[in-house]
CSV table of C-alpha atoms and ligand atoms in Angstrom, one decimal:
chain,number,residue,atom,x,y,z
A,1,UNK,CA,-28.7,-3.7,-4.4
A,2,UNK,CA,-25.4,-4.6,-5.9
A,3,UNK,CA,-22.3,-2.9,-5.5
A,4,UNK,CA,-21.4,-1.7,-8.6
A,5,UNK,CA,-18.0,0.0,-9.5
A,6,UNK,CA,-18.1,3.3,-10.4
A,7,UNK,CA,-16.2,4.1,-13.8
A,8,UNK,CA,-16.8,8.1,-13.5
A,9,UNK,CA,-17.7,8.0,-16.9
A,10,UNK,CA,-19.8,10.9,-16.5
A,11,UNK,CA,-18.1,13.3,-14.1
A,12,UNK,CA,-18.8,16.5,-15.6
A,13,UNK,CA,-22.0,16.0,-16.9
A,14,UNK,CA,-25.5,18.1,-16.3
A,15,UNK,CA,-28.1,16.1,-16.4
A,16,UNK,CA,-32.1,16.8,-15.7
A,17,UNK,CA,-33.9,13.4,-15.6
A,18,UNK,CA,-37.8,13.5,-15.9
A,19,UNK,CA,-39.7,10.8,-14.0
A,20,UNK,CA,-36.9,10.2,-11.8
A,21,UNK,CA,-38.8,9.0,-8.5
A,22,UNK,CA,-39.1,5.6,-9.5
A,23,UNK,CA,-38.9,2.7,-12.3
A,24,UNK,CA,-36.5,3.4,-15.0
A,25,UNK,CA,-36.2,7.1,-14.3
A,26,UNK,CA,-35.0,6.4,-10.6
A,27,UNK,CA,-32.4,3.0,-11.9
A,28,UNK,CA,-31.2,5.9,-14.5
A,29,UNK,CA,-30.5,9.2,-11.9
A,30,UNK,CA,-28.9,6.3,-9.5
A,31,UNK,CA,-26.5,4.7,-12.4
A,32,UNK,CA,-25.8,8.6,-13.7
A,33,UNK,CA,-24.8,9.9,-9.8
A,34,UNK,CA,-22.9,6.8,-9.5
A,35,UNK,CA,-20.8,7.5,-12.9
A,36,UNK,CA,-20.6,11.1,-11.3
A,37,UNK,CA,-23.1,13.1,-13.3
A,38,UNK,CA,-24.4,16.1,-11.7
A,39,UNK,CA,-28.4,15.2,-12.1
A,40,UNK,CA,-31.7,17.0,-11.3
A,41,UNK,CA,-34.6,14.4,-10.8
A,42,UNK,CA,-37.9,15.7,-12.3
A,43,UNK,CA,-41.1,13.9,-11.0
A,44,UNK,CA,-44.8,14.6,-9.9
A,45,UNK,CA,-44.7,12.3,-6.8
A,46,UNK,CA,-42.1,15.2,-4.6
A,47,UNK,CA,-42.5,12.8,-0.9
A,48,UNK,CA,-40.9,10.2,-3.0
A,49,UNK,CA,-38.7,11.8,-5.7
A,50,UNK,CA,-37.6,13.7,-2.5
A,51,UNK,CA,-36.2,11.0,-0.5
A,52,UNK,CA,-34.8,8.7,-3.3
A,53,UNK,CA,-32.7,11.7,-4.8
A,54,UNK,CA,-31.5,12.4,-1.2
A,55,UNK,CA,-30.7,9.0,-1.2
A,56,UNK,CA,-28.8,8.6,-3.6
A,57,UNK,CA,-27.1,11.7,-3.1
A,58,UNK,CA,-25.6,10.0,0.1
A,59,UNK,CA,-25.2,6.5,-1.6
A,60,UNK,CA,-22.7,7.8,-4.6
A,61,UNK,CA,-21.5,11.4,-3.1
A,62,UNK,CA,-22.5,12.9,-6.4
A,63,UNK,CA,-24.7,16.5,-6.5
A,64,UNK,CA,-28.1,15.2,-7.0
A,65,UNK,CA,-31.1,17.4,-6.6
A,66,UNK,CA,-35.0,16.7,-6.7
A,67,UNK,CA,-37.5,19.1,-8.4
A,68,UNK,CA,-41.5,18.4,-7.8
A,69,UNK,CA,-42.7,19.4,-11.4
A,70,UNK,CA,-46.0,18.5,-13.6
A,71,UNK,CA,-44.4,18.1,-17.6
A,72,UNK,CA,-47.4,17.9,-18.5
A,73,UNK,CA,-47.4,22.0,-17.4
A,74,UNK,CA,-45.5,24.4,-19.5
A,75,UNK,CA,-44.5,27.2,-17.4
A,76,UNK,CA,-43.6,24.6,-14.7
A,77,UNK,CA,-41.3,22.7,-16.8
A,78,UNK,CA,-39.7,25.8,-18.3
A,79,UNK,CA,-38.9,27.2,-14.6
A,80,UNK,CA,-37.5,24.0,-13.5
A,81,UNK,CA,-35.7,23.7,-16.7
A,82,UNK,CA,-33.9,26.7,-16.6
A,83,UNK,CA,-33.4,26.9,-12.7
A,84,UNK,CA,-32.0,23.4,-13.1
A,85,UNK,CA,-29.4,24.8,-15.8
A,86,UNK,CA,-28.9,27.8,-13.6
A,87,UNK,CA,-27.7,25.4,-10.4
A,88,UNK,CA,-25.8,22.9,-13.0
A,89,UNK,CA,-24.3,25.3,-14.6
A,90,UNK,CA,-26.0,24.3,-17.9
A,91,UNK,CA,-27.4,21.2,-19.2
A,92,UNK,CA,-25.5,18.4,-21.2
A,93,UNK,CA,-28.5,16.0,-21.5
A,94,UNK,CA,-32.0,14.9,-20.7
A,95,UNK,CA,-33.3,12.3,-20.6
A,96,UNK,CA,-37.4,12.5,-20.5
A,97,UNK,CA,-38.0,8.9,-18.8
A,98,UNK,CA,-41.9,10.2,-17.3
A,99,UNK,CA,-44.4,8.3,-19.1
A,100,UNK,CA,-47.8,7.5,-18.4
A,101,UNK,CA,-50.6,4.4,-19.4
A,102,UNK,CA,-54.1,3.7,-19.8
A,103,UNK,CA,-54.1,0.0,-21.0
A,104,UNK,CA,-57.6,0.6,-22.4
A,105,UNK,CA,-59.1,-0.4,-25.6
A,106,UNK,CA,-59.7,2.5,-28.1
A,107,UNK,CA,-63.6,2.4,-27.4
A,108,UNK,CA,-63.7,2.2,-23.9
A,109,UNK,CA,-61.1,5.1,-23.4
A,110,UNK,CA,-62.8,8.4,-21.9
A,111,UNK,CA,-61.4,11.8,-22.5
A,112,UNK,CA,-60.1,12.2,-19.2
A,113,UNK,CA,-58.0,8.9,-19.8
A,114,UNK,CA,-56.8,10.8,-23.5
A,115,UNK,CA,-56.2,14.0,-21.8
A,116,UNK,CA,-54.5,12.4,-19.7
A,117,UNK,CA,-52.3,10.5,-21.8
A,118,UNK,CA,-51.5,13.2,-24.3
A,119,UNK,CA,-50.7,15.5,-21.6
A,120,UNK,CA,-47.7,14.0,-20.0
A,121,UNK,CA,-46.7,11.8,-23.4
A,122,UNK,CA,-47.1,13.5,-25.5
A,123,UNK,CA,-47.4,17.7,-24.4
A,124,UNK,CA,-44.3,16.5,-21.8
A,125,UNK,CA,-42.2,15.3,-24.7
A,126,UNK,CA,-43.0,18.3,-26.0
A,127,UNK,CA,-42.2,20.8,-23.1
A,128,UNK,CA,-39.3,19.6,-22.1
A,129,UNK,CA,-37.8,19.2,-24.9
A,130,UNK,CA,-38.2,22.4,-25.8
A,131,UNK,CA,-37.0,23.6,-22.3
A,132,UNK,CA,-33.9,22.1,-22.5
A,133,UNK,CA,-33.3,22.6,-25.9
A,134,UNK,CA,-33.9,26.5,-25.3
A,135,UNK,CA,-31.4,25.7,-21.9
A,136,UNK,CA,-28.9,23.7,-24.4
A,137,UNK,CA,-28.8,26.7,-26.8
A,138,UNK,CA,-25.8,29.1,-25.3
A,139,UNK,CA,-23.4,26.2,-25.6
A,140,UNK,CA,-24.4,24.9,-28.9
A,141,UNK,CA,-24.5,20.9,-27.8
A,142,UNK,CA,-26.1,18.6,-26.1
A,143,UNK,CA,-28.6,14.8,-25.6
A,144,UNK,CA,-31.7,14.7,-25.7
A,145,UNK,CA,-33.3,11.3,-24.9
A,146,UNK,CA,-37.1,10.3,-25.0
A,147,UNK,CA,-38.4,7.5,-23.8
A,148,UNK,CA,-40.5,5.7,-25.9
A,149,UNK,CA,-42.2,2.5,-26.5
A,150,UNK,CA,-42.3,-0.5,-28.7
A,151,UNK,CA,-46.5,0.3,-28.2
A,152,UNK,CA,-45.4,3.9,-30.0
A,153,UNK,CA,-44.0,2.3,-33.3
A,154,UNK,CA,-46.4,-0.7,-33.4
A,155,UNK,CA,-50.2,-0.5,-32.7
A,156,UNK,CA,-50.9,-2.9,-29.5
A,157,UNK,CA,-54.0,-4.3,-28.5
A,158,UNK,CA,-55.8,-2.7,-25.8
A,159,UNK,CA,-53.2,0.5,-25.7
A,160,UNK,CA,-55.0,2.8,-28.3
A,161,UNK,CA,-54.4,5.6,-26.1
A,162,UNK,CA,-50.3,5.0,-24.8
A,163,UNK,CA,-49.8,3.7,-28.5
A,164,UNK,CA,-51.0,7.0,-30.2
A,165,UNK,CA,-49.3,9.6,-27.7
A,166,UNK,CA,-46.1,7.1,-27.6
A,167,UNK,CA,-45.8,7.5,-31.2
A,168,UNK,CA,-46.7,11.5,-31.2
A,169,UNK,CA,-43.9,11.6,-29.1
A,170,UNK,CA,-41.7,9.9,-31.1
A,171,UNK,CA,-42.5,12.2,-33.6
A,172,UNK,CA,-42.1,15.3,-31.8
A,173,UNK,CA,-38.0,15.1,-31.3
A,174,UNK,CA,-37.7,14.7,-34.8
A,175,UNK,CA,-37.3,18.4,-35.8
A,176,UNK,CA,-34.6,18.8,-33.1
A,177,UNK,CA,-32.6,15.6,-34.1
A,178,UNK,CA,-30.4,17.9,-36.7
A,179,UNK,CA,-29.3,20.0,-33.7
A,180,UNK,CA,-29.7,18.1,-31.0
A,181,UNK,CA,-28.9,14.7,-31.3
A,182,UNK,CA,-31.5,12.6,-29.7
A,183,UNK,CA,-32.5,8.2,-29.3
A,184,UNK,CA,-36.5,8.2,-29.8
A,185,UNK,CA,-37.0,4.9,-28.6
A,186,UNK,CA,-35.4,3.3,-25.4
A,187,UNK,CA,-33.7,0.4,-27.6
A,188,UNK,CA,-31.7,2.9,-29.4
A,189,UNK,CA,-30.2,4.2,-26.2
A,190,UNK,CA,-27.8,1.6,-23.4
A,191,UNK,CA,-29.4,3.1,-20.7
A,192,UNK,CA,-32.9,1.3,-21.5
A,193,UNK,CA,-31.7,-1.3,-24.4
A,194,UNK,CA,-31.5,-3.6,-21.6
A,195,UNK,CA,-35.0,-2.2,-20.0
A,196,UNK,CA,-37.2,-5.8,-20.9
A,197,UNK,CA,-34.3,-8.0,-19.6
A,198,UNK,CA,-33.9,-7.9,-15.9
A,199,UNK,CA,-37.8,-8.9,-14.8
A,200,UNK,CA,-39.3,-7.5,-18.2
A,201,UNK,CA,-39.8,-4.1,-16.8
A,202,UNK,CA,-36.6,-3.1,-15.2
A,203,UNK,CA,-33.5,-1.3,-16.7
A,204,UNK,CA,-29.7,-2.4,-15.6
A,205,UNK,CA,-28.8,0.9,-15.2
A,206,UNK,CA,-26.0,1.3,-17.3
A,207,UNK,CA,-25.6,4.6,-18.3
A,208,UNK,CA,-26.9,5.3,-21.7
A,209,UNK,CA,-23.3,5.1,-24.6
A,210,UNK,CA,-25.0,8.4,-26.5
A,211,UNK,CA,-24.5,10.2,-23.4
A,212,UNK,CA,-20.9,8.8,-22.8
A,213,UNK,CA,-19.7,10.1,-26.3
A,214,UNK,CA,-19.4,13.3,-25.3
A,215,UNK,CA,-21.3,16.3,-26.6
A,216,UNK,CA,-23.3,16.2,-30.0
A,217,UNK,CA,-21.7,18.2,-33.0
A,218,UNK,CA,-23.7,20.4,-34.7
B,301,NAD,N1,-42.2,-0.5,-18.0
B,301,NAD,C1,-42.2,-0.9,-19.3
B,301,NAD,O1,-42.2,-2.1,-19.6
B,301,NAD,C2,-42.0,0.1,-20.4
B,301,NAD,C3,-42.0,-0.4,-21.7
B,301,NAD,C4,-41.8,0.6,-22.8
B,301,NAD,C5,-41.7,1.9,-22.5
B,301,NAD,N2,-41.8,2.3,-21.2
B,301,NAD,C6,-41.7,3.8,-20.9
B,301,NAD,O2,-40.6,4.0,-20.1
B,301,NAD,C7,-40.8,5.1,-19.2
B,301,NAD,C8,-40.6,4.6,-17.8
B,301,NAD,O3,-41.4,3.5,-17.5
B,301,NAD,P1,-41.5,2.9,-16.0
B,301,NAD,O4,-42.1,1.6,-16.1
B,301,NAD,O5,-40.2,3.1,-15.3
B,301,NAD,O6,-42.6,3.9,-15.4
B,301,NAD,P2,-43.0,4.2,-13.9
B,301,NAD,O7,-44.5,4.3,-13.9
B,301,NAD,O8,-42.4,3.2,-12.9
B,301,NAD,O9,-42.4,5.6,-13.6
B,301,NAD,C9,-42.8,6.7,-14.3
B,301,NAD,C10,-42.5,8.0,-13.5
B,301,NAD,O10,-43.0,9.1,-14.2
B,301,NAD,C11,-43.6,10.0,-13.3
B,301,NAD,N3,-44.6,10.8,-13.9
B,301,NAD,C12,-45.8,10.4,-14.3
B,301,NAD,N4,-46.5,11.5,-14.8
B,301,NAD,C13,-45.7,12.6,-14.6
B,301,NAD,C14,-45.9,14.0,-14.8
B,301,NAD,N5,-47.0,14.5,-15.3
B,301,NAD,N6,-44.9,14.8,-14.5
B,301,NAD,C15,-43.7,14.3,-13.9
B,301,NAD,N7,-43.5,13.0,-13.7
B,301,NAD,C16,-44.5,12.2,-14.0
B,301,NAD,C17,-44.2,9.1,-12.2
B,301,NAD,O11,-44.5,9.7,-11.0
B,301,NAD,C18,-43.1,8.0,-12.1
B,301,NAD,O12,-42.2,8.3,-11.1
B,301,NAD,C19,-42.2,5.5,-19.5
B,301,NAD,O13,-42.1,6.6,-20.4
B,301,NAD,C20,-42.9,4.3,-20.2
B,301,NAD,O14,-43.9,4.7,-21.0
B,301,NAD,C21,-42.0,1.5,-20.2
């Protein structure tokens, strides 16, 4: 990887990433740490979410923690929500990067593949934004960033499943965006404007410019 100077545009700044163990959500906790944000990484896969928060941890200095949650479960994201704002301090932003896909045309998609989908895009959008929203409360501000998808604003061939739960997401911030100021699709946020541009899938890592405005005003 690339040495990049750090700016420490964040110092300051508690942040809970979801789907941090890898992809985008790891490039994003690595480019926050390195700005100085103190970050929670969220993610199912705990062996590996695990060792890459450690690792970055001792790569940038920063106070980085890992927490093995499901989003797709309420009372789990709730708990590690609110412990996560309990360590921090409280939360400035999250930024809800897990995302899951079926690439599965509408007729051959089971209900297991639906549940699944809909339970971590759509319910996990949900939950944690409600969790930190309820976490953001006390201090009146705060980001909230969802990840989205171009599939999620646009039907796609073959993504009948990721395309409707995408777009349910998309839909589900909107009744916090008056109080909580929040980029529904990765284009509308620095952090993943860039996502398509390195290999097509991979971010740059710059941290996202919402987040480095400060505080949202109510
Ligand atoms: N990769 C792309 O080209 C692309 C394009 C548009 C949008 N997106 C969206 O961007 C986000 C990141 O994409 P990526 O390619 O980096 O994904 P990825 O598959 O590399 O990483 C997703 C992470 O989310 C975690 N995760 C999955 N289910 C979870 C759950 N139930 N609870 C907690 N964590 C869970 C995974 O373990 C993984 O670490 C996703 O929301 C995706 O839908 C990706």
């Amino acid at each position: 990887m690339s040495e990049q100077k750090s700016l420490g545009q964040l110092a300051g700044r508690r942040i809970v990433v979801t789907g941090g163990a890898q992809g985008m959500g790891e490039s994003i906790v690595r480019a926050f740490a390195r700005e100085g944000a103190s970050v929670v990484s969220m993610d199912l896969k705990e062996d590996r979410g695990r060792a890459v928060a450690d690792e970055i941890a001792a790569e940038t200095g920063s106070r980085i923690r890992f927490s093995a949650v499901d989003v797709s479960d309420r009372a789990a994201v709730f708990t590690a929500v609110a412990e996560s704002a309990d360590r921090l301090g409280g939360l400035d932003v999250l930024v809800n990067v897990a995302g899951v896909q079926r690439a599965r045309p509408a007729e051959e998609l089971t209900e297991a593949d639906f549940d699944f989908l809909l339970g971590v895009n759509l319910r996990g959008t949900l939950y944690t934004n409600q969790a930190a929203f309820t976490a953001m409360k006390p201090a009146g501000s705060g980001h909230i960033i969802n990840f989205g998808s171009d599939a999620g604003m646009t039907a796609i061939r073959g993504l009948a499943g990721y395309s409707a739960t995408k777009g349910g997401g998309a839909r589900v911030d909107a009744d916090d965006r008056p109080r909580v100021r929040s980029a529904r699709h990765p284009r509308q946020c620095g952090g993943a404007r860039h996502a398509h541009t390195d290999d097509g899938r991979r971010p740059t890592g710059r941290p996202c410019r919402r987040v480095l405005q400060g505080p949202a005003r109510r």
